[in-house]
Tab-separated table of C-alpha atoms in Angstrom:
chain	number	residue	atom	x	y	z
A	1	MET	CA	0.229	-0.149	0.175
A	2	GLU	CA	1.394	3.380	-1.266
A	3	LYS	CA	1.529	6.313	1.178
A	4	ILE	CA	-1.984	8.349	1.047
A	5	THR	CA	-1.388	11.748	-1.197
A	6	ASP	CA	-5.074	12.750	-1.516
A	7	LYS	CA	-5.502	15.372	1.041
A	8	LYS	CA	-9.102	14.652	1.598
A	9	ALA	CA	-8.338	10.902	2.447
A	10	VAL	CA	-5.504	12.437	4.842
A	11	GLY	CA	-8.014	14.620	6.630
A	12	ARG	CA	-10.383	12.030	6.765
A	13	TYR	CA	-7.685	9.434	8.745
A	14	ILE	CA	-6.021	12.387	10.813
A	15	TRP	CA	-9.530	12.840	11.893
A	16	LEU	CA	-10.119	9.050	12.710
A	17	LEU	CA	-6.927	8.691	14.558
A	18	SER	CA	-7.574	11.663	16.624
A	19	ALA	CA	-10.933	10.649	17.623
A	20	ALA	CA	-9.516	7.375	18.263
A	21	TYR	CA	-7.134	8.610	20.967
A	22	MET	CA	-9.597	10.735	22.396
A	23	VAL	CA	-11.843	8.055	23.180
A	24	SER	CA	-8.806	6.297	24.290
A	25	TYR	CA	-8.589	8.942	26.891
A	26	LEU	CA	-12.169	9.050	27.987
A	27	THR	CA	-12.220	5.508	28.708
A	28	ARG	CA	-9.052	5.411	30.897
A	29	VAL	CA	-8.840	9.190	32.579
A	30	ASN	CA	-12.674	8.666	33.656
A	31	PHE	CA	-11.789	6.555	36.903
A	32	GLY	CA	-9.720	9.914	38.136
A	33	ALA	CA	-12.447	12.084	37.131
A	34	VAL	CA	-14.951	10.407	39.642
A	35	ILE	CA	-12.791	8.959	41.883
A	36	TYR	CA	-13.694	11.376	44.753
A	37	GLU	CA	-17.532	10.886	44.043
A	38	MET	CA	-16.999	6.961	44.266
A	39	VAL	CA	-15.149	7.518	47.638
A	40	LEU	CA	-18.106	9.727	48.960
A	41	SER	CA	-20.966	7.312	47.345
A	42	THR	CA	-19.700	3.763	48.153
A	43	GLY	CA	-17.854	4.494	51.134
A	44	TYR	CA	-14.639	2.612	50.039
A	45	GLU	CA	-11.402	3.647	51.389
A	46	LYS	CA	-9.422	5.963	49.183
A	47	ALA	CA	-6.320	3.711	49.367
A	48	ALA	CA	-8.436	0.923	47.968
A	49	LEU	CA	-9.524	2.720	45.051
A	50	SER	CA	-5.820	3.824	44.442
A	51	ALA	CA	-4.935	0.342	44.247
A	52	ALA	CA	-6.946	0.313	40.883
A	53	VAL	CA	-5.220	3.282	39.539
A	54	THR	CA	-1.980	1.982	40.296
A	55	GLY	CA	-2.847	-1.530	39.010
A	56	ALA	CA	-3.823	-0.111	35.705
A	57	PHE	CA	-0.523	2.334	35.507
A	58	ILE	CA	1.653	-0.911	35.933
A	59	THR	CA	-0.684	-3.017	33.141
A	60	TYR	CA	-0.630	-0.365	30.623
A	61	GLY	CA	3.105	0.033	30.969
A	62	ALA	CA	3.770	-3.590	30.762
A	63	GLY	CA	1.060	-4.203	27.866
A	64	GLN	CA	2.965	-1.496	25.832
A	65	PHE	CA	5.767	-4.170	25.414
A	66	VAL	CA	3.358	-6.778	24.302
A	67	SER	CA	1.590	-4.168	22.099
A	68	GLY	CA	4.827	-2.977	20.511
A	69	TRP	CA	5.555	-6.954	19.723
A	70	LEU	CA	2.410	-7.716	18.200
A	71	GLY	CA	2.613	-4.726	15.956
A	72	ASP	CA	4.714	-6.270	13.799
A	73	ARG	CA	2.697	-9.465	13.464
A	74	VAL	CA	-0.695	-8.463	13.768
A	75	GLN	CA	-2.589	-5.514	11.819
A	76	PRO	CA	-2.660	-2.510	13.775
A	77	ARG	CA	-6.182	-1.855	13.081
A	78	ASN	CA	-6.916	-5.300	14.446
A	79	LEU	CA	-5.020	-4.311	17.701
A	80	MET	CA	-6.616	-0.962	18.086
A	81	LEU	CA	-10.288	-2.494	17.700
A	82	PHE	CA	-9.200	-5.215	20.317
A	83	GLY	CA	-8.105	-2.358	22.677
A	84	LEU	CA	-11.430	-0.381	22.060
A	85	LEU	CA	-13.651	-3.422	22.552
A	86	LEU	CA	-11.749	-4.418	25.736
A	87	THR	CA	-11.910	-0.940	27.256
A	88	THR	CA	-15.490	-0.573	26.451
A	89	ALA	CA	-16.263	-3.781	28.073
A	90	MET	CA	-14.153	-3.043	31.189
A	91	ASN	CA	-15.979	0.304	31.583
A	92	LEU	CA	-19.232	-1.294	31.599
A	93	LEU	CA	-18.240	-3.595	34.466
A	94	ILE	CA	-16.898	-1.222	37.104
A	95	PRO	CA	-20.231	0.400	37.958
A	96	LEU	CA	-21.279	-3.420	38.526
A	97	CYS	CA	-18.169	-4.284	40.553
A	98	PRO	CA	-19.499	-5.421	44.297
A	99	ASN	CA	-16.207	-4.172	45.897
A	100	PRO	CA	-12.753	-2.645	45.630
A	101	THR	CA	-11.041	-5.991	44.746
A	102	ALA	CA	-13.247	-6.422	41.884
A	103	ILE	CA	-12.882	-2.921	40.935
A	104	THR	CA	-9.128	-3.235	40.898
A	105	ALA	CA	-9.090	-6.252	38.754
A	106	VAL	CA	-11.241	-4.831	36.243
A	107	TRP	CA	-9.275	-1.701	36.024
A	108	CYS	CA	-6.115	-3.382	35.581
A	109	VAL	CA	-7.459	-4.958	32.562
A	110	ASN	CA	-8.598	-2.091	31.197
A	111	GLY	CA	-4.900	-0.450	31.782
A	112	LEU	CA	-3.835	-3.552	29.439
A	113	ALA	CA	-6.686	-2.574	26.956
A	114	GLN	CA	-5.158	0.804	26.795
A	115	ALA	CA	-1.845	-0.423	25.722
A	116	PHE	CA	-3.051	-1.634	22.624
A	117	MET	CA	-4.040	1.787	21.901
A	118	TRP	CA	-0.914	4.063	20.992
A	119	PRO	CA	1.575	1.933	19.576
A	120	PRO	CA	-0.887	0.586	16.698
A	121	LEU	CA	-1.690	4.456	16.211
A	122	VAL	CA	1.724	5.370	15.665
A	123	ARG	CA	2.251	2.133	13.269
A	124	LEU	CA	-0.730	3.365	11.444
A	125	MET	CA	0.536	6.935	10.844
A	126	THR	CA	3.769	5.563	9.957
A	127	GLY	CA	2.225	3.273	7.166
A	128	LEU	CA	-0.382	5.626	5.866
A	129	PHE	CA	1.090	8.860	5.819
A	130	ASP	CA	4.579	10.493	4.248
A	131	GLU	CA	6.773	12.401	6.738
A	132	GLU	CA	4.821	15.712	6.308
A	133	ASP	CA	1.500	14.276	7.015
A	134	TYR	CA	3.055	12.123	9.804
A	135	ARG	CA	4.155	15.101	11.474
A	136	ARG	CA	0.518	17.163	11.096
A	137	CYS	CA	-1.267	13.824	12.432
A	138	SER	CA	1.063	13.711	15.153
A	139	ILE	CA	-0.033	17.190	16.470
A	140	ARG	CA	-3.559	16.569	15.794
A	141	VAL	CA	-3.922	13.235	17.479
A	142	SER	CA	-2.120	14.933	20.628
A	143	TRP	CA	-4.723	17.456	20.874
A	144	GLY	CA	-7.125	14.356	20.873
A	145	SER	CA	-5.770	13.345	24.408
A	146	SER	CA	-6.336	17.160	25.756
A	147	LEU	CA	-9.600	17.378	24.418
A	148	GLY	CA	-10.632	14.125	25.890
A	149	THR	CA	-9.537	15.123	29.328
A	150	MET	CA	-11.032	18.340	29.260
A	151	ALA	CA	-14.562	16.677	28.037
A	152	LEU	CA	-14.294	14.527	31.138
A	153	TYR	CA	-13.757	17.190	33.469
A	154	LEU	CA	-16.886	19.001	31.760
A	155	ILE	CA	-19.193	16.125	31.600
A	156	SER	CA	-18.471	14.201	34.926
A	157	PRO	CA	-19.990	16.569	37.098
A	158	VAL	CA	-23.348	17.270	34.918
A	159	LEU	CA	-23.750	13.357	34.885
A	160	ILE	CA	-22.892	12.704	38.557
A	161	SER	CA	-25.466	15.479	39.304
A	162	ILE	CA	-28.052	13.787	37.116
A	163	ALA	CA	-27.572	10.115	37.950
A	164	SER	CA	-24.346	9.015	39.906
A	165	TRP	CA	-20.563	8.513	39.204
A	166	LYS	CA	-21.336	5.043	37.576
A	167	ALA	CA	-23.086	7.181	34.669
A	168	MET	CA	-19.548	8.241	33.812
A	169	PHE	CA	-18.267	4.688	33.142
A	170	PHE	CA	-21.519	4.161	31.140
A	171	PHE	CA	-21.101	7.175	28.972
A	172	SER	CA	-17.283	6.213	28.149
A	173	ALA	CA	-18.220	2.456	27.243
A	174	GLY	CA	-21.069	4.077	24.860
A	175	CYS	CA	-18.221	6.396	23.394
A	176	GLY	CA	-15.771	3.347	23.109
A	177	LEU	CA	-18.600	0.973	21.731
A	178	LEU	CA	-19.205	3.715	18.571
A	179	MET	CA	-15.622	4.604	18.127
A	180	ALA	CA	-15.309	0.655	17.684
A	181	LEU	CA	-17.964	0.522	15.134
A	182	ILE	CA	-16.696	3.402	13.147
A	183	TRP	CA	-13.147	2.082	13.369
A	184	ALA	CA	-14.084	-1.500	11.988
A	185	LYS	CA	-15.679	0.325	9.087
A	186	THR	CA	-13.398	2.944	8.019
A	187	CYS	CA	-9.891	2.010	9.377
A	188	PRO	CA	-7.601	0.313	6.317
A	189	ALA	CA	-5.169	-2.085	6.764
A	190	ILE	CA	-1.413	-1.789	6.157
A	191	PRO	CA	1.305	-3.603	4.998
A	192	MET	CA	3.208	-5.757	7.612
A	193	VAL	CA	6.786	-5.402	8.381
A	194	SER	CA	9.042	-7.838	6.190
A	195	PRO	CA	11.692	-9.868	7.665
A	196	ARG	CA	14.530	-8.058	6.493
A	197	ALA	CA	13.185	-5.166	7.714
A	198	LYS	CA	12.341	-7.105	11.107
A	199	ASP	CA	16.113	-7.814	11.339
A	200	GLN	CA	17.096	-4.178	10.790
A	201	GLN	CA	14.602	-3.321	13.518
A	202	SER	CA	16.191	-5.997	15.875
A	203	GLY	CA	19.524	-4.498	15.404
A	204	ALA	CA	18.667	-1.058	15.782
A	205	ALA	CA	16.792	-2.307	19.052
A	206	ALA	CA	19.915	-3.327	20.759
A	207	THR	CA	21.099	0.602	20.813
A	208	LEU	CA	18.173	1.148	23.194
A	209	PHE	CA	20.218	-0.752	25.772
A	210	THR	CA	22.836	1.974	26.127
A	211	PRO	CA	23.342	3.884	29.282
A	212	MET	CA	22.192	7.027	27.634
A	213	MET	CA	18.869	5.568	26.018
A	214	LEU	CA	18.081	3.820	29.503
A	215	ALA	CA	18.416	7.227	31.455
A	216	VAL	CA	16.390	9.004	29.172
A	217	MET	CA	13.489	6.128	29.134
A	218	VAL	CA	13.609	6.417	32.870
A	219	ALA	CA	13.018	10.076	32.649
A	220	ILE	CA	10.020	9.472	30.610
A	221	VAL	CA	8.619	6.860	32.772
A	222	LEU	CA	9.057	9.428	35.755
A	223	MET	CA	7.887	12.356	33.486
A	224	GLY	CA	4.574	10.157	33.056
A	225	ALA	CA	3.884	8.750	36.319
A	226	LEU	CA	4.091	12.506	37.841
A	227	ARG	CA	1.612	13.816	34.826
A	228	ASP	CA	-0.764	10.929	35.367
A	229	GLY	CA	-0.635	11.171	39.151
A	230	VAL	CA	-1.844	14.796	39.146
A	231	THR	CA	-4.267	14.534	36.240
A	232	THR	CA	-5.862	11.475	38.292
A	233	TRP	CA	-5.758	12.684	41.718
A	234	MET	CA	-6.300	16.505	41.479
A	235	PRO	CA	-10.316	16.302	41.743
A	236	THR	CA	-9.668	14.511	44.914
A	237	TYR	CA	-7.223	16.919	46.381
A	238	ILE	CA	-9.095	20.171	45.738
A	239	GLY	CA	-12.223	18.222	47.043
A	240	GLU	CA	-10.623	17.463	50.374
A	241	THR	CA	-8.667	20.734	50.590
A	242	TYR	CA	-11.571	23.069	50.332
A	243	ASN	CA	-14.494	20.749	51.353
A	244	LEU	CA	-16.008	20.869	47.950
A	245	GLY	CA	-18.838	18.496	46.615
A	246	ALA	CA	-17.834	16.395	43.518
A	247	CYS	CA	-20.223	18.576	41.215
A	248	LEU	CA	-18.420	21.814	42.017
A	249	LEU	CA	-15.030	20.719	41.625
A	250	TYR	CA	-14.617	21.419	37.925
């Protein structure tokens, strides 16, 4: 498959990838958006619910290796579809969980599902676009994460006031299912990596395990943990500091 050059087609696929990444945030960051209300409504200890967040971070990180390895062997569109369907199912299950242990187990699986989002998206961008369109798509896709996070913090207090924190997970699951249907219908397949290219990639991968690259990777992990930690716990911190109800936090 040659690179897409038609501007309208490029624009459509950029919007598709951006929307998919935005939905990945809707189905992942939503836990942090309603965790304060979950503590108030269920009476569960904050420490018990935090185990779900921590577990999801771990499975998300570990799943990246699995997703990256499968990316050269399975069509990226199929990996992404699998991730969307699995995260939809996990979001549907969270409101039905009877205790914090079940919530933790389900959300850890959701962390694994989320690991099948970003690597396939990058693989699709490199397979579909030339260098210029790839750069443009990367910027637009990064907007998807910001828009998804902002949408969550705008929608969650409305859903909480109308129904409960459970409505946020049902809403996210609905977005995930809709995105999965659109994705299955519109996302194209791309050529898989040839054996020769795999050998070249294996040689390039060896350069990752140099002291400099390891230091860079540790820095990236620490920055990601700090960013995700602030995003997840900021509503809880504000609520406890200023004694606000969940619907007044945002």
